[in-house]
């Protein structure tokens, strides 16, 4: 073995991360080898504590610290429990929170329906979402799944599951991205933008 | 805090790696959160063991396991101690070994001269290289520093230090793309550079 085993095993572990190939894994490993020990130790500790110290909010299934039953958003007195925004992943909550445009609660599905990858409704937090309708005074469900094949399929399925329950079901608008260029928009985006055109005085 | 502290601290640690920005750090962290625990644990263990279980060869200063005084190349009976190939980093040894075109020993400087970054000769393993000439029957020193400003400066400095010591000083042929990084060179380019090495006074 030309590469010492402790070095090779870190290269192998890094290589299993998404978007990290063997070359990048080597570079990261040798960077850590060359640098002082603090960064390796901090990374190791953060990794060891990651699963141990985190858990899921028992209402919206977003990630929270292990000592909490409800996350900060669900337990915040100023957030409106009548609106629930449904997203695929915890990172989507962060993206929406950064906009500052939503003051309701969330629901994290932890994925999207995908027959090809064998992800069915029972693999997602869909039953948990339906159960929330029975408890609280929910007025609106905003579906914010990704604008992809899987996200669309998930939105359609949710729409069926949530129909006739006395709750308004909406979905994030589709159209041209702000700051984008019309000539670079793909056909589907343009078609959606045309179909979903709005009266200008309504904006 | 919207992001739980254990999650944020891993994002922060990843962000300190070279070439990993905050977005990539978040993606890696949430990937680990979603996946099973084995990968996080393996990464944590590999990181914890990295410095503890590795050390430097006391002859060539390449990385080796902590229990060895000499690395596998230096202690290999079939390798020729009369030729020493001088490189900047341990990754460069791997790149040269992959070519299969060199059967001598190595010497890892652990950097290159750089007045801007404050790296002087005393920061590199140059004294250790000169000391090797006194001990063994070294006939040739092949300088394989990067074809960059710093690599060139280091090569020039080494040439001066090694002159008039009864040892042939050569350098990898300038077939390497200028401004490139040795570890990224393809095998054929490296083989040609090895075969076409030139006396330094011819340059």
PDB file of N, CA, C and O in Angstrom, chain B residues 100-136:
ATOM      1  N   UNK B 100       4.889   4.529 -12.898  1.00  0.00           N
ATOM      2  CA  UNK B 100       5.737   3.330 -12.903  1.00  0.00           C
ATOM      3  C   UNK B 100       7.102   3.592 -13.517  1.00  0.00           C
ATOM      4  O   UNK B 100       7.864   2.664 -13.770  1.00  0.00           O
ATOM      5  N   UNK B 101       7.451   4.846 -13.766  1.00  0.00           N
ATOM      6  CA  UNK B 101       8.673   5.173 -14.478  1.00  0.00           C
ATOM      7  C   UNK B 101       9.855   5.545 -13.593  1.00  0.00           C
ATOM      8  O   UNK B 101      10.900   5.944 -14.098  1.00  0.00           O
ATOM      9  N   UNK B 102       9.709   5.411 -12.311  1.00  0.00           N
ATOM     10  CA  UNK B 102      10.795   5.796 -11.411  1.00  0.00           C
ATOM     11  C   UNK B 102      10.976   4.736 -10.337  1.00  0.00           C
ATOM     12  O   UNK B 102      10.017   4.337  -9.673  1.00  0.00           O
ATOM     13  N   UNK B 103      12.217   4.291 -10.180  1.00  0.00           N
ATOM     14  CA  UNK B 103      12.489   3.204  -9.230  1.00  0.00           C
ATOM     15  C   UNK B 103      13.402   3.649  -8.094  1.00  0.00           C
ATOM     16  O   UNK B 103      13.940   2.815  -7.360  1.00  0.00           O
ATOM     17  N   UNK B 104      13.616   4.971  -7.973  1.00  0.00           N
ATOM     18  CA  UNK B 104      14.514   5.449  -6.927  1.00  0.00           C
ATOM     19  C   UNK B 104      13.762   5.805  -5.653  1.00  0.00           C
ATOM     20  O   UNK B 104      12.670   5.306  -5.397  1.00  0.00           O
ATOM     21  N   UNK B 105      14.371   6.659  -4.858  1.00  0.00           N
ATOM     22  CA  UNK B 105      13.762   7.142  -3.628  1.00  0.00           C
ATOM     23  C   UNK B 105      13.189   8.549  -3.850  1.00  0.00           C
ATOM     24  O   UNK B 105      13.446   9.167  -4.873  1.00  0.00           O
ATOM     25  N   UNK B 106      12.437   9.015  -2.862  1.00  0.00           N
ATOM     26  CA  UNK B 106      11.859  10.361  -2.958  1.00  0.00           C
ATOM     27  C   UNK B 106      12.368  11.242  -1.822  1.00  0.00           C
ATOM     28  O   UNK B 106      12.962  10.772  -0.850  1.00  0.00           O
ATOM     29  N   UNK B 107      12.086  12.540  -1.968  1.00  0.00           N
ATOM     30  CA  UNK B 107      12.260  13.459  -0.854  1.00  0.00           C
ATOM     31  C   UNK B 107      11.135  14.495  -0.932  1.00  0.00           C
ATOM     32  O   UNK B 107      10.995  15.182  -1.946  1.00  0.00           O
ATOM     33  N   UNK B 108      10.328  14.568   0.118  1.00  0.00           N
ATOM     34  CA  UNK B 108       9.173  15.470   0.111  1.00  0.00           C
ATOM     35  C   UNK B 108       9.525  16.753   0.872  1.00  0.00           C
ATOM     36  O   UNK B 108       9.829  16.720   2.063  1.00  0.00           O
ATOM     37  N   UNK B 109       9.492  17.875   0.156  1.00  0.00           N
ATOM     38  CA  UNK B 109       9.884  19.157   0.758  1.00  0.00           C
ATOM     39  C   UNK B 109       8.801  19.735   1.673  1.00  0.00           C
ATOM     40  O   UNK B 109       9.087  20.533   2.551  1.00  0.00           O
ATOM     41  N   UNK B 110       7.553  19.356   1.443  1.00  0.00           N
ATOM     42  CA  UNK B 110       6.397  19.914   2.154  1.00  0.00           C
ATOM     43  C   UNK B 110       6.220  21.404   1.874  1.00  0.00           C
ATOM     44  O   UNK B 110       6.122  22.225   2.783  1.00  0.00           O
ATOM     45  N   UNK B 111       6.185  21.711   0.590  1.00  0.00           N
ATOM     46  CA  UNK B 111       5.939  23.081   0.174  1.00  0.00           C
ATOM     47  C   UNK B 111       6.953  23.539  -0.854  1.00  0.00           C
ATOM     48  O   UNK B 111       7.767  22.754  -1.348  1.00  0.00           O
ATOM     49  N   UNK B 112       6.888  24.817  -1.193  1.00  0.00           N
ATOM     50  CA  UNK B 112       7.819  25.428  -2.131  1.00  0.00           C
ATOM     51  C   UNK B 112       8.161  26.812  -1.592  1.00  0.00           C
ATOM     52  O   UNK B 112       7.387  27.381  -0.810  1.00  0.00           O
ATOM     53  N   UNK B 113       9.310  27.314  -2.003  1.00  0.00           N
ATOM     54  CA  UNK B 113       9.717  28.646  -1.556  1.00  0.00           C
ATOM     55  C   UNK B 113       8.713  29.680  -2.041  1.00  0.00           C
ATOM     56  O   UNK B 113       8.304  29.658  -3.207  1.00  0.00           O
ATOM     57  N   UNK B 114       8.280  30.558  -1.143  1.00  0.00           N
ATOM     58  CA  UNK B 114       7.335  31.597  -1.537  1.00  0.00           C
ATOM     59  C   UNK B 114       7.504  32.806  -0.627  1.00  0.00           C
ATOM     60  O   UNK B 114       6.985  32.831   0.485  1.00  0.00           O
ATOM     61  N   UNK B 115       8.263  33.809  -1.098  1.00  0.00           N
ATOM     62  CA  UNK B 115       8.473  35.003  -0.268  1.00  0.00           C
ATOM     63  C   UNK B 115       7.145  35.670   0.106  1.00  0.00           C
ATOM     64  O   UNK B 115       6.992  36.184   1.200  1.00  0.00           O
ATOM     65  N   UNK B 116       6.168  35.631  -0.809  1.00  0.00           N
ATOM     66  CA  UNK B 116       4.876  36.282  -0.562  1.00  0.00           C
ATOM     67  C   UNK B 116       4.153  35.633   0.616  1.00  0.00           C
ATOM     68  O   UNK B 116       3.588  36.309   1.472  1.00  0.00           O
ATOM     69  N   UNK B 117       4.189  34.289   0.660  1.00  0.00           N
ATOM     70  CA  UNK B 117       3.522  33.598   1.751  1.00  0.00           C
ATOM     71  C   UNK B 117       4.464  33.376   2.934  1.00  0.00           C
ATOM     72  O   UNK B 117       4.116  32.664   3.883  1.00  0.00           O
ATOM     73  N   UNK B 118       5.667  33.936   2.826  1.00  0.00           N
ATOM     74  CA  UNK B 118       6.600  33.826   3.945  1.00  0.00           C
ATOM     75  C   UNK B 118       7.176  32.431   4.142  1.00  0.00           C
ATOM     76  O   UNK B 118       7.530  32.050   5.254  1.00  0.00           O
ATOM     77  N   UNK B 119       7.274  31.671   3.043  1.00  0.00           N
ATOM     78  CA  UNK B 119       7.873  30.337   3.148  1.00  0.00           C
ATOM     79  C   UNK B 119       9.334  30.419   2.709  1.00  0.00           C
ATOM     80  O   UNK B 119       9.626  30.684   1.539  1.00  0.00           O
ATOM     81  N   UNK B 120      10.236  30.233   3.634  1.00  0.00           N
ATOM     82  CA  UNK B 120      11.661  30.273   3.339  1.00  0.00           C
ATOM     83  C   UNK B 120      12.266  28.889   3.358  1.00  0.00           C
ATOM     84  O   UNK B 120      11.575  27.908   3.664  1.00  0.00           O
ATOM     85  N   UNK B 121      13.568  28.767   3.020  1.00  0.00           N
ATOM     86  CA  UNK B 121      14.218  27.446   2.956  1.00  0.00           C
ATOM     87  C   UNK B 121      14.115  26.675   4.267  1.00  0.00           C
ATOM     88  O   UNK B 121      14.027  25.448   4.261  1.00  0.00           O
ATOM     89  N   UNK B 122      14.109  27.405   5.413  1.00  0.00           N
ATOM     90  CA  UNK B 122      14.079  26.717   6.708  1.00  0.00           C
ATOM     91  C   UNK B 122      12.707  26.096   6.990  1.00  0.00           C
ATOM     92  O   UNK B 122      12.574  25.264   7.885  1.00  0.00           O
ATOM     93  N   UNK B 123      11.677  26.496   6.205  1.00  0.00           N
ATOM     94  CA  UNK B 123      10.347  25.905   6.389  1.00  0.00           C
ATOM     95  C   UNK B 123      10.181  24.604   5.602  1.00  0.00           C
ATOM     96  O   UNK B 123       9.189  23.901   5.768  1.00  0.00           O
ATOM     97  N   UNK B 124      11.122  24.343   4.711  1.00  0.00           N
ATOM     98  CA  UNK B 124      11.031  23.143   3.880  1.00  0.00           C
ATOM     99  C   UNK B 124      12.073  22.127   4.342  1.00  0.00           C
ATOM    100  O   UNK B 124      12.988  22.468   5.089  1.00  0.00           O
ATOM    101  N   UNK B 125      11.938  20.893   3.878  1.00  0.00           N
ATOM    102  CA  UNK B 125      12.867  19.829   4.301  1.00  0.00           C
ATOM    103  C   UNK B 125      14.119  19.854   3.419  1.00  0.00           C
ATOM    104  O   UNK B 125      14.508  18.831   2.846  1.00  0.00           O
ATOM    105  N   UNK B 126      14.757  21.029   3.310  1.00  0.00           N
ATOM    106  CA  UNK B 126      15.924  21.165   2.441  1.00  0.00           C
ATOM    107  C   UNK B 126      17.200  20.727   3.165  1.00  0.00           C
ATOM    108  O   UNK B 126      18.019  19.986   2.603  1.00  0.00           O
ATOM    109  N   UNK B 127      17.353  21.131   4.418  1.00  0.00           N
ATOM    110  CA  UNK B 127      18.521  20.701   5.189  1.00  0.00           C
ATOM    111  C   UNK B 127      18.552  19.174   5.277  1.00  0.00           C
ATOM    112  O   UNK B 127      19.624  18.556   5.185  1.00  0.00           O
ATOM    113  N   UNK B 128      17.369  18.584   5.410  1.00  0.00           N
ATOM    114  CA  UNK B 128      17.278  17.126   5.501  1.00  0.00           C
ATOM    115  C   UNK B 128      17.714  16.466   4.190  1.00  0.00           C
ATOM    116  O   UNK B 128      18.292  15.382   4.197  1.00  0.00           O
ATOM    117  N   UNK B 129      17.420  17.146   3.066  1.00  0.00           N
ATOM    118  CA  UNK B 129      17.837  16.613   1.766  1.00  0.00           C
ATOM    119  C   UNK B 129      19.358  16.659   1.644  1.00  0.00           C
ATOM    120  O   UNK B 129      20.000  15.683   1.251  1.00  0.00           O
ATOM    121  N   UNK B 130      19.942  17.802   2.017  1.00  0.00           N
ATOM    122  CA  UNK B 130      21.404  17.962   1.933  1.00  0.00           C
ATOM    123  C   UNK B 130      22.087  16.921   2.828  1.00  0.00           C
ATOM    124  O   UNK B 130      23.110  16.328   2.450  1.00  0.00           O
ATOM    125  N   UNK B 131      21.497  16.680   3.999  1.00  0.00           N
ATOM    126  CA  UNK B 131      22.069  15.694   4.918  1.00  0.00           C
ATOM    127  C   UNK B 131      22.082  14.295   4.313  1.00  0.00           C
ATOM    128  O   UNK B 131      22.981  13.502   4.587  1.00  0.00           O
ATOM    129  N   UNK B 132      21.097  14.001   3.445  1.00  0.00           N
ATOM    130  CA  UNK B 132      21.045  12.668   2.836  1.00  0.00           C
ATOM    131  C   UNK B 132      22.226  12.432   1.903  1.00  0.00           C
ATOM    132  O   UNK B 132      22.641  11.297   1.688  1.00  0.00           O
ATOM    133  N   UNK B 133      22.752  13.525   1.327  1.00  0.00           N
ATOM    134  CA  UNK B 133      23.898  13.374   0.418  1.00  0.00           C
ATOM    135  C   UNK B 133      25.118  12.889   1.178  1.00  0.00           C
ATOM    136  O   UNK B 133      25.953  12.156   0.638  1.00  0.00           O
ATOM    137  N   UNK B 134      25.256  13.300   2.424  1.00  0.00           N
ATOM    138  CA  UNK B 134      26.438  12.944   3.209  1.00  0.00           C
ATOM    139  C   UNK B 134      26.426  11.469   3.596  1.00  0.00           C
ATOM    140  O   UNK B 134      27.466  10.847   3.716  1.00  0.00           O
ATOM    141  N   UNK B 135      25.227  10.941   3.808  1.00  0.00           N
ATOM    142  CA  UNK B 135      25.117   9.560   4.291  1.00  0.00           C
ATOM    143  C   UNK B 135      25.240   8.552   3.153  1.00  0.00           C
ATOM    144  O   UNK B 135      26.189   7.791   3.078  1.00  0.00           O
ATOM    145  N   UNK B 136      24.313   8.586   2.222  1.00  0.00           N
ATOM    146  CA  UNK B 136      24.212   7.523   1.230  1.00  0.00           C
ATOM    147  C   UNK B 136      25.078   7.767   0.003  1.00  0.00           C
ATOM    148  O   UNK B 136      25.768   8.785  -0.115  1.00  0.00           O
TER     149      UNK B 136
END
